[in-house]
CSV table of C-alpha atoms in Angstrom, one decimal:
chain,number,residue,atom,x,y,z
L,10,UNK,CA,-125.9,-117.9,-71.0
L,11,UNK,CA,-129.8,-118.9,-70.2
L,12,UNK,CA,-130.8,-120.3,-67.2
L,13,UNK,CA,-129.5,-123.7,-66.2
L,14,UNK,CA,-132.4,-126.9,-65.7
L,15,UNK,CA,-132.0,-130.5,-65.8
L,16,UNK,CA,-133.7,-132.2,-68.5
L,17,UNK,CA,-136.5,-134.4,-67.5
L,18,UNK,CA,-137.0,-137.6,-69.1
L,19,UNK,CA,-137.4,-137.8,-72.8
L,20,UNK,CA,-136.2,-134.0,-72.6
L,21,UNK,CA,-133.9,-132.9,-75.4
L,22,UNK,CA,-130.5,-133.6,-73.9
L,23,UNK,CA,-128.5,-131.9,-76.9
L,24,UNK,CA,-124.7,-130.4,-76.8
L,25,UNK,CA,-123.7,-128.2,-79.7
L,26,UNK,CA,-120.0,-128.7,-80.2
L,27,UNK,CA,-118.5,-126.2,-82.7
L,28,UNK,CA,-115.0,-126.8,-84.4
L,29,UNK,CA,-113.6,-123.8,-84.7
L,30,UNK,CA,-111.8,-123.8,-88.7
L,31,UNK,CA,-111.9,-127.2,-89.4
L,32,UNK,CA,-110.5,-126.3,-92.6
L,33,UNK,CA,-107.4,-124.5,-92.4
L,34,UNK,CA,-106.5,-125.9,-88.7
L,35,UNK,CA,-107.2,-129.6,-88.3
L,36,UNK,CA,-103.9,-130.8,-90.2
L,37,UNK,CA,-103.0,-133.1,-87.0
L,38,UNK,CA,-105.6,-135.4,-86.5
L,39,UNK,CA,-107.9,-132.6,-84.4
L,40,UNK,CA,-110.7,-134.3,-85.7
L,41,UNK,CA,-110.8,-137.1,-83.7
L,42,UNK,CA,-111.3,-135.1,-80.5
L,43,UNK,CA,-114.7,-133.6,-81.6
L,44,UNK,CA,-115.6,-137.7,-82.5
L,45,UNK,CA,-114.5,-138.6,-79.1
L,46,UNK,CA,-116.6,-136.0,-77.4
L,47,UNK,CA,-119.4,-137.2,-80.0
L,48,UNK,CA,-119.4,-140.3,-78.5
L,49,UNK,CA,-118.6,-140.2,-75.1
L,50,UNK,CA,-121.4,-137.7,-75.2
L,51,UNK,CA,-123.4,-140.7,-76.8
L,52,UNK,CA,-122.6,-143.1,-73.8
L,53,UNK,CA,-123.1,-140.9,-71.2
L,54,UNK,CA,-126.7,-140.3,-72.6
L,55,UNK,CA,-126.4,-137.0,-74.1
L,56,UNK,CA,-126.5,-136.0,-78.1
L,57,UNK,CA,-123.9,-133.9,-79.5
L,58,UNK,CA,-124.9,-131.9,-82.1
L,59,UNK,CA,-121.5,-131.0,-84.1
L,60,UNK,CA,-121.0,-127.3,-86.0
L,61,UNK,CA,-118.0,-126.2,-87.9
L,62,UNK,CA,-116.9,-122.5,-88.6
L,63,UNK,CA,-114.7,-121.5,-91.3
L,64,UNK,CA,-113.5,-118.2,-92.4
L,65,UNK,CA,-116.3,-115.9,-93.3
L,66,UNK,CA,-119.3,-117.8,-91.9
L,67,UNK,CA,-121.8,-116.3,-89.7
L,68,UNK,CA,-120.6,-117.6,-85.9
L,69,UNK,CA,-123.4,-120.1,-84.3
L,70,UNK,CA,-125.2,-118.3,-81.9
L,71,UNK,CA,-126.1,-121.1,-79.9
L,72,UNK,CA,-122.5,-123.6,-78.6
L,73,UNK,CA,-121.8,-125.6,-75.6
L,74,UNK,CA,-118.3,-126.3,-76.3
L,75,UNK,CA,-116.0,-125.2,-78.3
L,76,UNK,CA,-112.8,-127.0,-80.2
L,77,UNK,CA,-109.9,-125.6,-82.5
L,78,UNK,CA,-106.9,-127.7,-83.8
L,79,UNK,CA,-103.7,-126.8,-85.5
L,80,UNK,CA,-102.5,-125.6,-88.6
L,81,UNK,CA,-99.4,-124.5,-90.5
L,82,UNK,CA,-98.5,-121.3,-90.1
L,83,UNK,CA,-100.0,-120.4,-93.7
L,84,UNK,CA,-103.8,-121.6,-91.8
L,85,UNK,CA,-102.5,-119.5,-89.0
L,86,UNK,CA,-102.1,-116.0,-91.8
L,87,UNK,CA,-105.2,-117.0,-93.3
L,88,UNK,CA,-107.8,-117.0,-90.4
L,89,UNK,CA,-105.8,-114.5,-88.5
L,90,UNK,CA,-108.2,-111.5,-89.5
L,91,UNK,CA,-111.2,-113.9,-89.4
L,92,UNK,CA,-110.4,-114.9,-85.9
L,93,UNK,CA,-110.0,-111.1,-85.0
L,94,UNK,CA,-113.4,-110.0,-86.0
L,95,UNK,CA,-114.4,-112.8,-84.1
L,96,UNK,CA,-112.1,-112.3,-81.0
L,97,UNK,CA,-114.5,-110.6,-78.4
L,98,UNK,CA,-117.2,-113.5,-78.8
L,99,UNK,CA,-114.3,-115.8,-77.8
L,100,UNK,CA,-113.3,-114.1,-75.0
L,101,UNK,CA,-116.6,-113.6,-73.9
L,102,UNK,CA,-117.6,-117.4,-74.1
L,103,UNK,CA,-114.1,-118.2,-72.3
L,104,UNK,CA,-115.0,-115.4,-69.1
L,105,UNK,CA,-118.9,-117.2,-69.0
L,106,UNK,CA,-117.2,-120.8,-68.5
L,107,UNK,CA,-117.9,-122.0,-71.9
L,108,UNK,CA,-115.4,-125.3,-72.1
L,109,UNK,CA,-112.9,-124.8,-75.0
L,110,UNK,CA,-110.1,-126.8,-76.3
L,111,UNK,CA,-107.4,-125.1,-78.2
L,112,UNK,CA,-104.8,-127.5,-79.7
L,113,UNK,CA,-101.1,-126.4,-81.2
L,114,UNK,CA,-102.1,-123.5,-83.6
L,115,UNK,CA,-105.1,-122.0,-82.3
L,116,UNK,CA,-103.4,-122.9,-78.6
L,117,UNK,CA,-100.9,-120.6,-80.1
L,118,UNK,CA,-103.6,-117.5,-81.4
L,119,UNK,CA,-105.2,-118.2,-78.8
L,120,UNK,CA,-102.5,-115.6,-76.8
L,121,UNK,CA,-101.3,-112.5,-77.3
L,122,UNK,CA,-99.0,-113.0,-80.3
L,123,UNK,CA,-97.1,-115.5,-82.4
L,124,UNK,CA,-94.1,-114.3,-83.4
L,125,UNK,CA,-92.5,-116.5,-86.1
L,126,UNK,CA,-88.9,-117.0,-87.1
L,127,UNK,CA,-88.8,-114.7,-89.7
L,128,UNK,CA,-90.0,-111.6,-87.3
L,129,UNK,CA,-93.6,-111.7,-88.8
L,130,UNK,CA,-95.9,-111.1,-85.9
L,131,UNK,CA,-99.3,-112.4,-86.0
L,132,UNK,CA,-101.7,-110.9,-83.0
L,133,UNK,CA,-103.2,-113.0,-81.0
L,134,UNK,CA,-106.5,-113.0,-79.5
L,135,UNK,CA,-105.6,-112.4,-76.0
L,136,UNK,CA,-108.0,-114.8,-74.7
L,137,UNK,CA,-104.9,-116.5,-73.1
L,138,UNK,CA,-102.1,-115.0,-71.0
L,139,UNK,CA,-99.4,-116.1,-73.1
L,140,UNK,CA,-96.9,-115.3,-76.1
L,141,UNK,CA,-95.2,-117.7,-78.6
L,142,UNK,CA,-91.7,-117.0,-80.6
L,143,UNK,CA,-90.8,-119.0,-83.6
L,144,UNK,CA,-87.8,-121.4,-83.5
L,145,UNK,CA,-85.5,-122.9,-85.9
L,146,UNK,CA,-85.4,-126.3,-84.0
L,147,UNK,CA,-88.9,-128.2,-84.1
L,148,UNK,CA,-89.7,-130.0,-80.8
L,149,UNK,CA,-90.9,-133.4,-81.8
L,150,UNK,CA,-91.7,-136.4,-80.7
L,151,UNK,CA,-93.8,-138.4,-77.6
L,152,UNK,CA,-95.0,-136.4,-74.5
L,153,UNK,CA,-95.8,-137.4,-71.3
L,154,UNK,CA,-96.6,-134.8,-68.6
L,155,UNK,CA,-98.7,-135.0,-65.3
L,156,UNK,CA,-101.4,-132.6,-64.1
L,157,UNK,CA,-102.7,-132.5,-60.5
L,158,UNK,CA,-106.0,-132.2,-62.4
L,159,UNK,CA,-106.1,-135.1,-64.9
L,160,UNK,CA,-103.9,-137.4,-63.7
L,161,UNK,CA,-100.9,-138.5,-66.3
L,162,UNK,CA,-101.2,-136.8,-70.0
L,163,UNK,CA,-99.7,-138.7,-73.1
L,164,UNK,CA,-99.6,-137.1,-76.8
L,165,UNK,CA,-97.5,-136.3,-79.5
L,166,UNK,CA,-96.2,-132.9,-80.2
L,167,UNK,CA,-94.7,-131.4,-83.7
L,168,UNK,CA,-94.3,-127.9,-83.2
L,169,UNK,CA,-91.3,-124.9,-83.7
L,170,UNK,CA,-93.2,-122.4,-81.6
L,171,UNK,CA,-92.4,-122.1,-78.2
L,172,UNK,CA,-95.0,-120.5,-76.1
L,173,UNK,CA,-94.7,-119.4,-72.7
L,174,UNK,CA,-97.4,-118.4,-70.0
L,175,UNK,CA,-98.0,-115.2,-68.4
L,176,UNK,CA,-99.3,-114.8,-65.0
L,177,UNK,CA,-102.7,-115.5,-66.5
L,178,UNK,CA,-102.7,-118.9,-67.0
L,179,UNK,CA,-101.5,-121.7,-65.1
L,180,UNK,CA,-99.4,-124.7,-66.7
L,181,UNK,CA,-101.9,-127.8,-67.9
L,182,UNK,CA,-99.0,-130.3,-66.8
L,183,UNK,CA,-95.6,-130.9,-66.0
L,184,UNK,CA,-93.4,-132.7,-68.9
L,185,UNK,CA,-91.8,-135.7,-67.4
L,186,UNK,CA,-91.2,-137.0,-71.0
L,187,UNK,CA,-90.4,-134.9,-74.1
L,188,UNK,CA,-90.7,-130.6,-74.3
L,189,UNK,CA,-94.5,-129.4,-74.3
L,190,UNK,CA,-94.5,-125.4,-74.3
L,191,UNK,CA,-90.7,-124.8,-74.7
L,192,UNK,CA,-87.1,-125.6,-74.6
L,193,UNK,CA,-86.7,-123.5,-71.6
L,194,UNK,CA,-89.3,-125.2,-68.4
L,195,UNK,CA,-91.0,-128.2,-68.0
L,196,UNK,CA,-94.6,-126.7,-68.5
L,197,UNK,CA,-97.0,-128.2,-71.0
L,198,UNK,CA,-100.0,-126.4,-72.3
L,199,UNK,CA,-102.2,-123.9,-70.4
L,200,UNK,CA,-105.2,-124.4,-68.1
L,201,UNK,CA,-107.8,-121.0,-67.6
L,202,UNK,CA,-110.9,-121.1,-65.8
L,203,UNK,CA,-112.8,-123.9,-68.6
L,204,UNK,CA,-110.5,-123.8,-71.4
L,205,UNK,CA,-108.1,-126.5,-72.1
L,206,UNK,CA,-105.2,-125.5,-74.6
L,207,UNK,CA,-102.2,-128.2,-75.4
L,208,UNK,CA,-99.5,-128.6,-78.1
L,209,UNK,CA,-100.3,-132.5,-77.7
L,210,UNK,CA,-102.4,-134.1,-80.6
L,211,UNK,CA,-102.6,-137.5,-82.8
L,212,UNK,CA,-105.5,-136.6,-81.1
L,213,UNK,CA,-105.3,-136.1,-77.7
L,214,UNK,CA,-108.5,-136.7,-76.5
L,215,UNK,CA,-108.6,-140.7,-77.7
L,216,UNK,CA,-105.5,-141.2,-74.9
L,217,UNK,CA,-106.7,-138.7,-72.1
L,218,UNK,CA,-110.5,-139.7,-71.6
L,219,UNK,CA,-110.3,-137.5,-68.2
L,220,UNK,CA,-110.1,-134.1,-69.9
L,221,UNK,CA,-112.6,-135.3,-72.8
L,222,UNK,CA,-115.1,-136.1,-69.7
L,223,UNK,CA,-113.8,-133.1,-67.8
L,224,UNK,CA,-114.9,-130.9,-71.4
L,225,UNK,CA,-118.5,-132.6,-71.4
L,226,UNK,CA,-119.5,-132.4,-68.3
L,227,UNK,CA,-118.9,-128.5,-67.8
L,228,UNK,CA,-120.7,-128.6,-70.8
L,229,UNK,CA,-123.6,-130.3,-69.9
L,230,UNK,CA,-123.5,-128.5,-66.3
L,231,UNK,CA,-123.1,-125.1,-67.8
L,232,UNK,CA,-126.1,-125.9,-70.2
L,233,UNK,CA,-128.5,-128.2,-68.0
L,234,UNK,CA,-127.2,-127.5,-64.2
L,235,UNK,CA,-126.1,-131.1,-63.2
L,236,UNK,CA,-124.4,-133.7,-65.1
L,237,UNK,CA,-126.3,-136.6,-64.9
L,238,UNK,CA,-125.3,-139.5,-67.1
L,239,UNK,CA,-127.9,-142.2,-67.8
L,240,UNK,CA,-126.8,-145.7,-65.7
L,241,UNK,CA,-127.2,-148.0,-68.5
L,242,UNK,CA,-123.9,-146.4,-69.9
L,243,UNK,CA,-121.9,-147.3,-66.6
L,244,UNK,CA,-121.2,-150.7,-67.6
L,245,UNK,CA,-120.3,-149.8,-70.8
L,246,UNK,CA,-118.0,-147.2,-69.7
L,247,UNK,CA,-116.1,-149.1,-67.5
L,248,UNK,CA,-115.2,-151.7,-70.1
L,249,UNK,CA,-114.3,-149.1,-71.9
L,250,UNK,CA,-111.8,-147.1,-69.3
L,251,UNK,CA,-110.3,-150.5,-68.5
L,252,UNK,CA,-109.1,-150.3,-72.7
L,253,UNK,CA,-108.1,-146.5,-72.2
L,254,UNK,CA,-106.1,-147.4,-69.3
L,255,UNK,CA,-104.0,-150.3,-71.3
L,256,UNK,CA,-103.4,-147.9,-74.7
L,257,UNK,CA,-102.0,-145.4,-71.8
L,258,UNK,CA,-99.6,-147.9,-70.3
L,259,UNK,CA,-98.7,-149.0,-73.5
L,260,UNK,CA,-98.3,-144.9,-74.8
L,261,UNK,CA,-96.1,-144.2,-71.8
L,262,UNK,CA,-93.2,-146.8,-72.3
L,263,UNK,CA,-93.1,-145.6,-76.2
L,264,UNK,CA,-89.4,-144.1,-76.7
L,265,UNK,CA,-89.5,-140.2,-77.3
């Protein structure tokens, strides 16, 4: 990482968000995270400068923060020896505080190993202490869970996998409404140093503006610092947070 400095005034003030497989893992709507980052970004006064990388591409050498969705487990086969070769940048951006989001899928590869129901194993990355098994009964449905961090969490899950955490990691949330990592506990997705990994999408970040701002900021702090949004945006933002705050009442009284 270079040396941190705040950008003056008319400074560039640019974050390079890279989507990590856009192609074969963004089947549940992942897409609309990276928008909401975009413009959140946008409001707060910053530019975000969006990058994809797909199988076989040479990987950016310059990103700020870092988002992968989910796939099918055919995606999951076909960037599995992609995301290998890859593996040790990863880790290395996740130990130098690099904020990442790893949704369903790549939540999933994101840990040792995913195990399906059939008994194919497919390695992990180990950037997350954490393993997932395969299951005949898909978990479906809408989530609500509560993090000491974020405040109240609310998505949608669709997943067979059921993942669960090492020593590693600690839990994103507790479920108070549907299944998150498993069957078994009451944990939903996995929190390590600035990576964020969920099962929730449809997306998740449109409904949880916290851990979008909480992705940005360590961005921009990482990058420039000191986060240091520009005050014309305040209004703006708190029009805006008022809206949030109605589409998460409304979310939470949704049946499962």
């Amino acid at each position: 990482m270079s040396e941190a400095h705040n950008p003056a005034a008319g400074e560039d003030r640019t974050i390079n968000i890279l989507q990590l497989y856009p192609r074969e893992m963004n089947i549940y709507g992942d897409w609309g995270n990276v928008l909401v980052l975009k413009q959140r970004l946008k409001w707060h006064g910053y530019t975000a400068n969006v990058l994809e990388y797909n199988v076989g591409d040479e990987f950016p050498a310059d990103v700020d923060l870092l988002v992968g969705g989910g796939g099918q487990d055919s995606g999951q086969v076909v960037i599995q020896d992609d995301l290998q070769a890859i593996a040790p940048t990863l880790r290395a951006m996740a130990e130098d505080d690099l904020p990442m989001l790893a949704i369903c899928g790549l939540y999933q590869l994101f840990g040792n190993f995913f195990k399906t129901h059939t008994g194919t194993v497919i390695p992990g990355i180990g950037l997350l202490d954490l393993e997932t098994h395969g299951g005949t009964e898909r978990l479906i449905g809408n989530v609500l869970s509560v993090s000491e961090e974020f405040g109240e969490i609310h998505g949608y899950e669709n997943h067979s996998g059921q993942t669960f955490l090492g020593s590693g990691v600690r839990p994103l949330a507790e479920v108070r409404k549907g299944e998150g990592n498993n069957s078994k506990d009451n944990w939903e997705g996995a929190r390590y140093r600035n990576v964020v990994a969920s099962y929730l999408h449809g997306s998740l970040l449109p409904k949880n503006p916290a851990i979008a701002d909480f992705l940005l900021q360590q961005a921009v702090i990482r990058k420039f610092g000191s986060f240091e949004p520009r005050p014309s945006s305040a209004k703006d933002l708190a029009e805006l947070a008022k809206l949030s705050e109605l589409a998460r009442q409304h979310a939470s009284q949704r049946p499962r």
